[in-house]
CSV table of C-alpha atoms in Angstrom, one decimal:
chain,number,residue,atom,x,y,z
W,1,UNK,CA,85.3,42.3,6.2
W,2,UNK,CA,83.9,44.3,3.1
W,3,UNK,CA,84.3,47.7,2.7
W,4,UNK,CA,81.2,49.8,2.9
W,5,UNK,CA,79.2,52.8,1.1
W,6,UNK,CA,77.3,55.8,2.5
W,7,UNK,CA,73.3,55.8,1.8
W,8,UNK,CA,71.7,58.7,0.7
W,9,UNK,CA,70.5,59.3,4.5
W,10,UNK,CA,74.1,58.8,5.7
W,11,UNK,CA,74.0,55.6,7.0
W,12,UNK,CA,76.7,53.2,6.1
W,13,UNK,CA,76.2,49.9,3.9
W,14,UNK,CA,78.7,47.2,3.3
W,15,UNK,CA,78.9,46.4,-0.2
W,16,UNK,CA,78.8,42.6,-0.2
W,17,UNK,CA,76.2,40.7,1.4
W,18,UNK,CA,74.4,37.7,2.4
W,19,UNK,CA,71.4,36.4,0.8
W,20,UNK,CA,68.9,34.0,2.9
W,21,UNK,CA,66.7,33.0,0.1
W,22,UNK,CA,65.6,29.2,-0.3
W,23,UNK,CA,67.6,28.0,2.2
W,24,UNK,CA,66.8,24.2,3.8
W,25,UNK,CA,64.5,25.1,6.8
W,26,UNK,CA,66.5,24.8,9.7
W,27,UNK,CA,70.0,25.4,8.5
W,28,UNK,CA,70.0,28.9,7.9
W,29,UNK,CA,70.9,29.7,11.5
W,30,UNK,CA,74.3,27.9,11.2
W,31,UNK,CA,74.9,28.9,8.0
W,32,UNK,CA,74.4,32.9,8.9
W,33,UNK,CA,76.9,32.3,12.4
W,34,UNK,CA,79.4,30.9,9.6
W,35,UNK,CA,78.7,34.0,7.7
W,36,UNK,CA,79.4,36.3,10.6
W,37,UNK,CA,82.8,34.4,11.5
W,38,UNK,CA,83.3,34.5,7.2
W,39,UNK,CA,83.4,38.2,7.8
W,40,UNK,CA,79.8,39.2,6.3
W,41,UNK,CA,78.1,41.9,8.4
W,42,UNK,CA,75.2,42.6,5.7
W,43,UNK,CA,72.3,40.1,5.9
W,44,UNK,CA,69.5,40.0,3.3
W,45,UNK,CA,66.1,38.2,4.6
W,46,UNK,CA,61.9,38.8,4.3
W,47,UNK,CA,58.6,38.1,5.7
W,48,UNK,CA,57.8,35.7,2.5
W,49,UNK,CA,61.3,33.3,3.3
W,50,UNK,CA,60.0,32.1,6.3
W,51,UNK,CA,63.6,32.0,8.2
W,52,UNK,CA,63.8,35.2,9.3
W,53,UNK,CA,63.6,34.0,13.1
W,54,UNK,CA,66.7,31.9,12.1
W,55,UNK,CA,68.5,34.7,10.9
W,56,UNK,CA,68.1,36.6,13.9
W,57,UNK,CA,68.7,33.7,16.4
W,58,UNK,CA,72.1,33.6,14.5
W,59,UNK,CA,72.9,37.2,15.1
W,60,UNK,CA,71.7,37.7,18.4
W,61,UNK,CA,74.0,34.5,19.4
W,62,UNK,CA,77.1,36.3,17.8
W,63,UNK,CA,76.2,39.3,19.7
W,64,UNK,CA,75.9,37.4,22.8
W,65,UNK,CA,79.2,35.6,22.0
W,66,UNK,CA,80.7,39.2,21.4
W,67,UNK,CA,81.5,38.3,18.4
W,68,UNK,CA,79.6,41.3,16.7
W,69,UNK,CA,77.7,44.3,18.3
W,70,UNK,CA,74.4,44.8,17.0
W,71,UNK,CA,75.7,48.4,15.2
W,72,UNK,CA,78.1,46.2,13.2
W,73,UNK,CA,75.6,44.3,11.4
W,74,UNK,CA,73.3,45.7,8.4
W,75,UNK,CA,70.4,43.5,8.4
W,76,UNK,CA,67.4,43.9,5.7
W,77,UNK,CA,63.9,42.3,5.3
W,78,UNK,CA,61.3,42.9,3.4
W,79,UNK,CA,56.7,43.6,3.0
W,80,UNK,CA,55.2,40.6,1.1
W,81,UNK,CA,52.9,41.2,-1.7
W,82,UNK,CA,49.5,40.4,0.8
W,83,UNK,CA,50.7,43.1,3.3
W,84,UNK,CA,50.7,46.4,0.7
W,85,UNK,CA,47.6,47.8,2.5
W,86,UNK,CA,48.8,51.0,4.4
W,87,UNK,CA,47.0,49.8,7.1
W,88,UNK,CA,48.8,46.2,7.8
W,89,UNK,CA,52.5,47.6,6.9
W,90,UNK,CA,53.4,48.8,10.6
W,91,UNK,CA,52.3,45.7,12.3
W,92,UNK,CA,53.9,43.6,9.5
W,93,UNK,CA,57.2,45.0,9.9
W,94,UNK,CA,56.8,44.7,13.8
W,95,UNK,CA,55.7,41.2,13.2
W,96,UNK,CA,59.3,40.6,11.3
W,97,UNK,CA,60.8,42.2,14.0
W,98,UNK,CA,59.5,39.8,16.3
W,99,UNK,CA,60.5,36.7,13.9
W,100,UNK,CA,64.0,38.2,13.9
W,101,UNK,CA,64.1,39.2,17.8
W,102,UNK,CA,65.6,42.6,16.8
W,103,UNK,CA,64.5,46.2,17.8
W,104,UNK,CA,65.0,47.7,14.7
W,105,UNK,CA,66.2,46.4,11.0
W,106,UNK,CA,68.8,49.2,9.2
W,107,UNK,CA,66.4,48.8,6.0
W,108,UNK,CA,63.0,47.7,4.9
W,109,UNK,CA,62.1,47.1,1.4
W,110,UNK,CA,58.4,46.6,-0.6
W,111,UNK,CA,58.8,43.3,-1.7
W,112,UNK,CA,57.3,43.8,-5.2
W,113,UNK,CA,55.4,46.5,-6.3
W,114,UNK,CA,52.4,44.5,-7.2
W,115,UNK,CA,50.2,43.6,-4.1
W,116,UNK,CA,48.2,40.1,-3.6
W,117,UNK,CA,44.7,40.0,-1.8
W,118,UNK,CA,45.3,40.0,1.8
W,119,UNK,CA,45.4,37.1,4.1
W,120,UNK,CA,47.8,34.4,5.6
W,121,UNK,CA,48.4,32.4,2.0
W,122,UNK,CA,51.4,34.4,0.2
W,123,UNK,CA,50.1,33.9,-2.7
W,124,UNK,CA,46.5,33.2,-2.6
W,125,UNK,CA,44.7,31.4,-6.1
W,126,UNK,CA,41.1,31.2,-7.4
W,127,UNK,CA,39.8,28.8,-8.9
W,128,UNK,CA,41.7,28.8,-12.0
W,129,UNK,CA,45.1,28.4,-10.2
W,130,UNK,CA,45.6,32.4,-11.0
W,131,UNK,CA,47.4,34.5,-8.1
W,132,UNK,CA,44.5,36.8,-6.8
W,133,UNK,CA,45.6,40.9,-7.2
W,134,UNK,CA,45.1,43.6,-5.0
W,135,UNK,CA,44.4,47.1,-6.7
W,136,UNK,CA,46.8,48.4,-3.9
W,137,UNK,CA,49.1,51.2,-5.0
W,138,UNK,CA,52.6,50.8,-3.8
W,139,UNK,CA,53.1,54.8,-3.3
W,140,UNK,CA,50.1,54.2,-0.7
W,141,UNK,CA,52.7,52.0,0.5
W,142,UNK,CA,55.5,53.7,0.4
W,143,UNK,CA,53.7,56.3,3.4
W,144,UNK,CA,52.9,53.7,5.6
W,145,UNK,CA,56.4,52.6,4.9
W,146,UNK,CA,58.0,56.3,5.9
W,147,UNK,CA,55.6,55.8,9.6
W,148,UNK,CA,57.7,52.6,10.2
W,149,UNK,CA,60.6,54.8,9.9
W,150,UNK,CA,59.2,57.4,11.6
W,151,UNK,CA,58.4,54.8,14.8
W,152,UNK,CA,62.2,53.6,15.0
W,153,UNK,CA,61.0,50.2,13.2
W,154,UNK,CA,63.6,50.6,10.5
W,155,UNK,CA,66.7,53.2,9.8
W,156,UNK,CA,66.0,53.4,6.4
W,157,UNK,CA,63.6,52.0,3.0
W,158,UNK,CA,63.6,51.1,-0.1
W,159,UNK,CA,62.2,48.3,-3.3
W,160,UNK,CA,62.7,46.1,-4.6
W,161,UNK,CA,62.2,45.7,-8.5
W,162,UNK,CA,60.9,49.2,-9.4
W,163,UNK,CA,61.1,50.0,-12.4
W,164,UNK,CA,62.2,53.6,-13.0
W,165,UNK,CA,59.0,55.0,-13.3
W,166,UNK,CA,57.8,53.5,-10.6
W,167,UNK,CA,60.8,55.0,-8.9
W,168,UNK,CA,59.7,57.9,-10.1
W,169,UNK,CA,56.0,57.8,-8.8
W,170,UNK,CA,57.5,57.4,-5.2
W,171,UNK,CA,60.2,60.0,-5.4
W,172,UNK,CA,57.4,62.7,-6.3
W,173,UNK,CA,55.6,61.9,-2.8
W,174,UNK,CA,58.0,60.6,-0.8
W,175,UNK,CA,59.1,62.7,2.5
W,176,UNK,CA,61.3,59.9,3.2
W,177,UNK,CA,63.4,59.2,0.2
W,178,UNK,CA,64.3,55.4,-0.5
W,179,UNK,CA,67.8,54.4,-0.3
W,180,UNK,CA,68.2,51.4,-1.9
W,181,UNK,CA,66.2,49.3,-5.1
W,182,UNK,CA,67.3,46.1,-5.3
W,183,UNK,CA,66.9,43.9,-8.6
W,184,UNK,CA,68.0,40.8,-10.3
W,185,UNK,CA,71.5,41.6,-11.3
W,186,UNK,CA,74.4,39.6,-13.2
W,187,UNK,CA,76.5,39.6,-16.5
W,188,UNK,CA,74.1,38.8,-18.7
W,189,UNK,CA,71.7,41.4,-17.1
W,190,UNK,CA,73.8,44.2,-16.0
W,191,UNK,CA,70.8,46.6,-15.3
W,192,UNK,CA,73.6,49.6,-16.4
W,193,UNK,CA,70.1,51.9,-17.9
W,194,UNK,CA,68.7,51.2,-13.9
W,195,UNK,CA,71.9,52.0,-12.5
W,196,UNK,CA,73.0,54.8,-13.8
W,197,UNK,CA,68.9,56.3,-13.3
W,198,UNK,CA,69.4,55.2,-9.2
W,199,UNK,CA,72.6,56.7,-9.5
W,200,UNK,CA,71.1,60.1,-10.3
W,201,UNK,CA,68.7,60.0,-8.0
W,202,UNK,CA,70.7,58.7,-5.2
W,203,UNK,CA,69.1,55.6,-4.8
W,204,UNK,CA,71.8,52.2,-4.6
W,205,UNK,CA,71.3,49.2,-6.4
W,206,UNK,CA,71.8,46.0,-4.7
W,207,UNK,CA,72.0,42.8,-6.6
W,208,UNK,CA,70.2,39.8,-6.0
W,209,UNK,CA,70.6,36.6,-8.2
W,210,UNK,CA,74.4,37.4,-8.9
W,211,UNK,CA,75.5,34.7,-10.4
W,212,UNK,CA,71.7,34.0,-12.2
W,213,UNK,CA,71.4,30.3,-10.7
W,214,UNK,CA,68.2,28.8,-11.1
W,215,UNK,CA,67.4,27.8,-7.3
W,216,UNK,CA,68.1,31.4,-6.7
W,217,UNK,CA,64.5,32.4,-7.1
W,218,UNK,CA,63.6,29.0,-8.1
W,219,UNK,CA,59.5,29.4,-7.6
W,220,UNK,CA,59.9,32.2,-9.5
W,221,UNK,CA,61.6,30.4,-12.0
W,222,UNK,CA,60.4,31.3,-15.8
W,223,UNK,CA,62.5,27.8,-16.9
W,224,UNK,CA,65.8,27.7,-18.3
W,225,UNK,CA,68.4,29.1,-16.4
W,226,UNK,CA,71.9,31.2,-18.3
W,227,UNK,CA,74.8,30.2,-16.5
W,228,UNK,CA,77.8,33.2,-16.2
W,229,UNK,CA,79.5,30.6,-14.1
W,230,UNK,CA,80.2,28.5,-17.1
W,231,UNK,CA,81.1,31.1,-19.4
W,232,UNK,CA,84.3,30.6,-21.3
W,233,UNK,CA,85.1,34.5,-20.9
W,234,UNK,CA,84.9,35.1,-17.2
W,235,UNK,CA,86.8,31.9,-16.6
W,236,UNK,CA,89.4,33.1,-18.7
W,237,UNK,CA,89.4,36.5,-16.8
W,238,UNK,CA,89.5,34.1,-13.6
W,239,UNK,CA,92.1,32.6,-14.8
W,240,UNK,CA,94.0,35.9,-15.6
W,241,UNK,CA,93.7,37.2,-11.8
W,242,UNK,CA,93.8,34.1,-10.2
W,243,UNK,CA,90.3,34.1,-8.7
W,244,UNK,CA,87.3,32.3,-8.8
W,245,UNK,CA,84.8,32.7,-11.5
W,246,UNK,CA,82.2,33.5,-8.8
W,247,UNK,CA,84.5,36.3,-7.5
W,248,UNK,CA,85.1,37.9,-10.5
W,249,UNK,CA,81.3,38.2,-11.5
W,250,UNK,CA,81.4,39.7,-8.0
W,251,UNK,CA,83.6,42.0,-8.2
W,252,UNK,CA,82.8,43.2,-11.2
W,253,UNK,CA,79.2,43.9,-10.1
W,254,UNK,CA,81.2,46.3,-7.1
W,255,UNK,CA,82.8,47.9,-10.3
W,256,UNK,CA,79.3,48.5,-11.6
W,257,UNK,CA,78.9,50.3,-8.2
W,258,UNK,CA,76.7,47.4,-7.3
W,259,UNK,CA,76.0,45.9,-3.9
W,260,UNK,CA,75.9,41.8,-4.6
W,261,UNK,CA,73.8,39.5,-2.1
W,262,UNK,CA,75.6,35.9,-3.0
W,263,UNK,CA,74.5,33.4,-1.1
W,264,UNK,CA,75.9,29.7,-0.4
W,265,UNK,CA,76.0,27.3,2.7
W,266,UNK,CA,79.7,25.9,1.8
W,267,UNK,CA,81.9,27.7,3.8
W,268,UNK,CA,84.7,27.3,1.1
W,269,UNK,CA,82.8,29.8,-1.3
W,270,UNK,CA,81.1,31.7,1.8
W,271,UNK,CA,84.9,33.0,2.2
W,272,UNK,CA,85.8,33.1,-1.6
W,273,UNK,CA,82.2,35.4,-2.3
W,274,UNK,CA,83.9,38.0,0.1
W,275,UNK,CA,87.7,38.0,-0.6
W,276,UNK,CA,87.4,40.1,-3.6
W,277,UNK,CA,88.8,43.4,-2.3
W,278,UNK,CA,92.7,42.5,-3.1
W,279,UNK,CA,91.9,43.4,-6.9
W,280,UNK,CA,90.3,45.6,-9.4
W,281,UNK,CA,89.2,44.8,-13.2
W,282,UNK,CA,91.3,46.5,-16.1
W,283,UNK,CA,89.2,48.7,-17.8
W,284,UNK,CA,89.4,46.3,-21.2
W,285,UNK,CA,88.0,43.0,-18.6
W,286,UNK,CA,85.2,45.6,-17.9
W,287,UNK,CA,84.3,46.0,-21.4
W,288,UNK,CA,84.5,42.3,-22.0
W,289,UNK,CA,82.5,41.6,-18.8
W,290,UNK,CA,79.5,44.2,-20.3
W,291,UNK,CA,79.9,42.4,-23.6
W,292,UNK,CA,78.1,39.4,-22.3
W,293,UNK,CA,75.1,41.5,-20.8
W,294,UNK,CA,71.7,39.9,-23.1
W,295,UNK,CA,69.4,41.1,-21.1
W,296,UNK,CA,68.4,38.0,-20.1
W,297,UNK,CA,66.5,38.0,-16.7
W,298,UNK,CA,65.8,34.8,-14.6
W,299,UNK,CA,63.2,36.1,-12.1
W,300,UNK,CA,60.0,37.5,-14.0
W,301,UNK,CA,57.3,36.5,-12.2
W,302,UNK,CA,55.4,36.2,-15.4
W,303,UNK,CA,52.1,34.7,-13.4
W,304,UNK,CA,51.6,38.4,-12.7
W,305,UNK,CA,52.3,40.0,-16.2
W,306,UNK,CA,48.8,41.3,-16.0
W,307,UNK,CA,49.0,43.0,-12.6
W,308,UNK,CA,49.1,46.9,-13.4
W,309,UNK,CA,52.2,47.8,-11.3
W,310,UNK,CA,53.8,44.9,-13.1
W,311,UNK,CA,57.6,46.1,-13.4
W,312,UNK,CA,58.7,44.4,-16.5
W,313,UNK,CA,56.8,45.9,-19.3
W,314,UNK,CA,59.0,48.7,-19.9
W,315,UNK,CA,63.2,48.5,-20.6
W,316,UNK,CA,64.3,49.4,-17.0
């Protein structure tokens, strides 16, 4: 079981977990139960990946197996782009709630902090093939976000890639501060500028992407992939400590004060991504491990570089 760290509101948040993304449609149940039994007790899903009623049949079966309590598990999901309206975001994240057959999630994230025109397609077109924009403002949002805390819907909320200044822009109105911003995060885009600006303001970063694999966000996908899995230096640091590549990327995300969200459906490396608390990177295998930051990110959604609460247009 992986060791956990305290939230800004107090609440406690293990610092590996699971990621659900792009998962083959009806396996994610089993593959979540073999989670749970792995040791995982943090569990990443949303609204827009469509198996968020697998994820919670798999939990509430553990629970009735007595396996887990429902207080041991951490379970996030997260507000599409169509659902930014304040109006829509309560019965959204009851709607998720339903999906996962749980009374409450620990956290809710905005998706992206660009919104889409409203309606059941998740990513409505024209004409032209161009996603269709909605002049929503996320820290409009971000209050209809605080009610669903506010009506026990979820413990706590955050993003999920905000840029600082959009960080920022919520911090100034928020009366419910975020806890957590999660972003694309591996060695060859450490995100140490974003970190260290959560850092001050309390807010944890939580990694998705860790290992920058191409099916990872793979609609998403801008085309060629890097591969930290294959690089020469880590698997000569792997081979130093006698771990996996994989776990060493991991582990040195902890370091970064990080919280990673690998995902895999092999059971071998479902156990491997969490047995990385039985050592620590030497200072100097830090330093190499930042060495090979380019930033070089994976997921840019670049179909909505125009959108005016695009994230990417400024350094972090």
């Amino acid at each position: 079981m992986a060791p956990t760290v305290k939230l800004n509101n107090g609440y406690e948040f293990p610092v590996i977990g699971f990621g659900t993304y792009t998962a083959n449609p009806g396996e994610m149940e089993q593959v979540v139960k073999d989670a749970i039994d792995a040791g995982y007790r943090h569990f990443d899903t949303a609204l827009f990946y469509m198996n968020e009623s697998e994820v919670g049949a798999a939990i509430r079966a553990k629970i009735a197996e007595g396996v887990i309590k429902r207080e041991d598990v951490f379970v996030t999901t997260k507000l599409w782009n169509t659902h930014h309206r304040p109006g829509v975001v309560v019965d959204t994240c009851k709607k998720s709630l339903s999906n996962l057959g749980l009374d409450y999630v620990d956290l809710y994230l905005i998706h992206w902090p660009f919104g889409f025109q409203e309606g059941e397609d998740g990513r409505p077109k024209d004409e032209n093939n161009k996603l269709i924009f909605s002049d929503v403002d996320y820290v409009d949002t971000w209050k209809a976000m605080e009610e669903c805390v506010k009506q026990g819907l979820t413990k706590s909320i955050g993003f999920f890639n905000f840029n600082s200044q959009q960080i920022q822009r919520v911090l100034d109105i928020a009366t419910i501060k975020p806890v957590v911003n999660q972003v694309e995060c591996h060695p060859y885009l450490n995100q140490t500028k974003l970190i260290e600006f959560c850092r001050e303001k309390g807010i944890q970063i939580t990694a998705y992407s860790p290992f920058a694999g191409p099916t990872s966000i793979a609609p998403l996908h801008k085309g060629e992939s890097p591969e930290p899995l294959k690089d020469p230096k880590i698997k000569e640091l792997a081979d130093k400590y006698n771990k996996t590549v994989a776990q060493v990327i991991l582990k040195y995300l902890v370091q970064l004060g990080v919280v990673p969200i690998p995902k895999s459906s092999n059971k071998k490396r479902l156990l491997e991504n969490i047995d990385i608390f039985d050592f620590e990177l030497r200072p100097e295998d830090v330093s190499v491990m930042n060495s090979l930051n380019r930033n070089n990110r994976i997921c840019d959604f670049i179909q909505v570089k125009e959108h005016k609460h695009y994230p990417f247009n400024i350094e972090y």
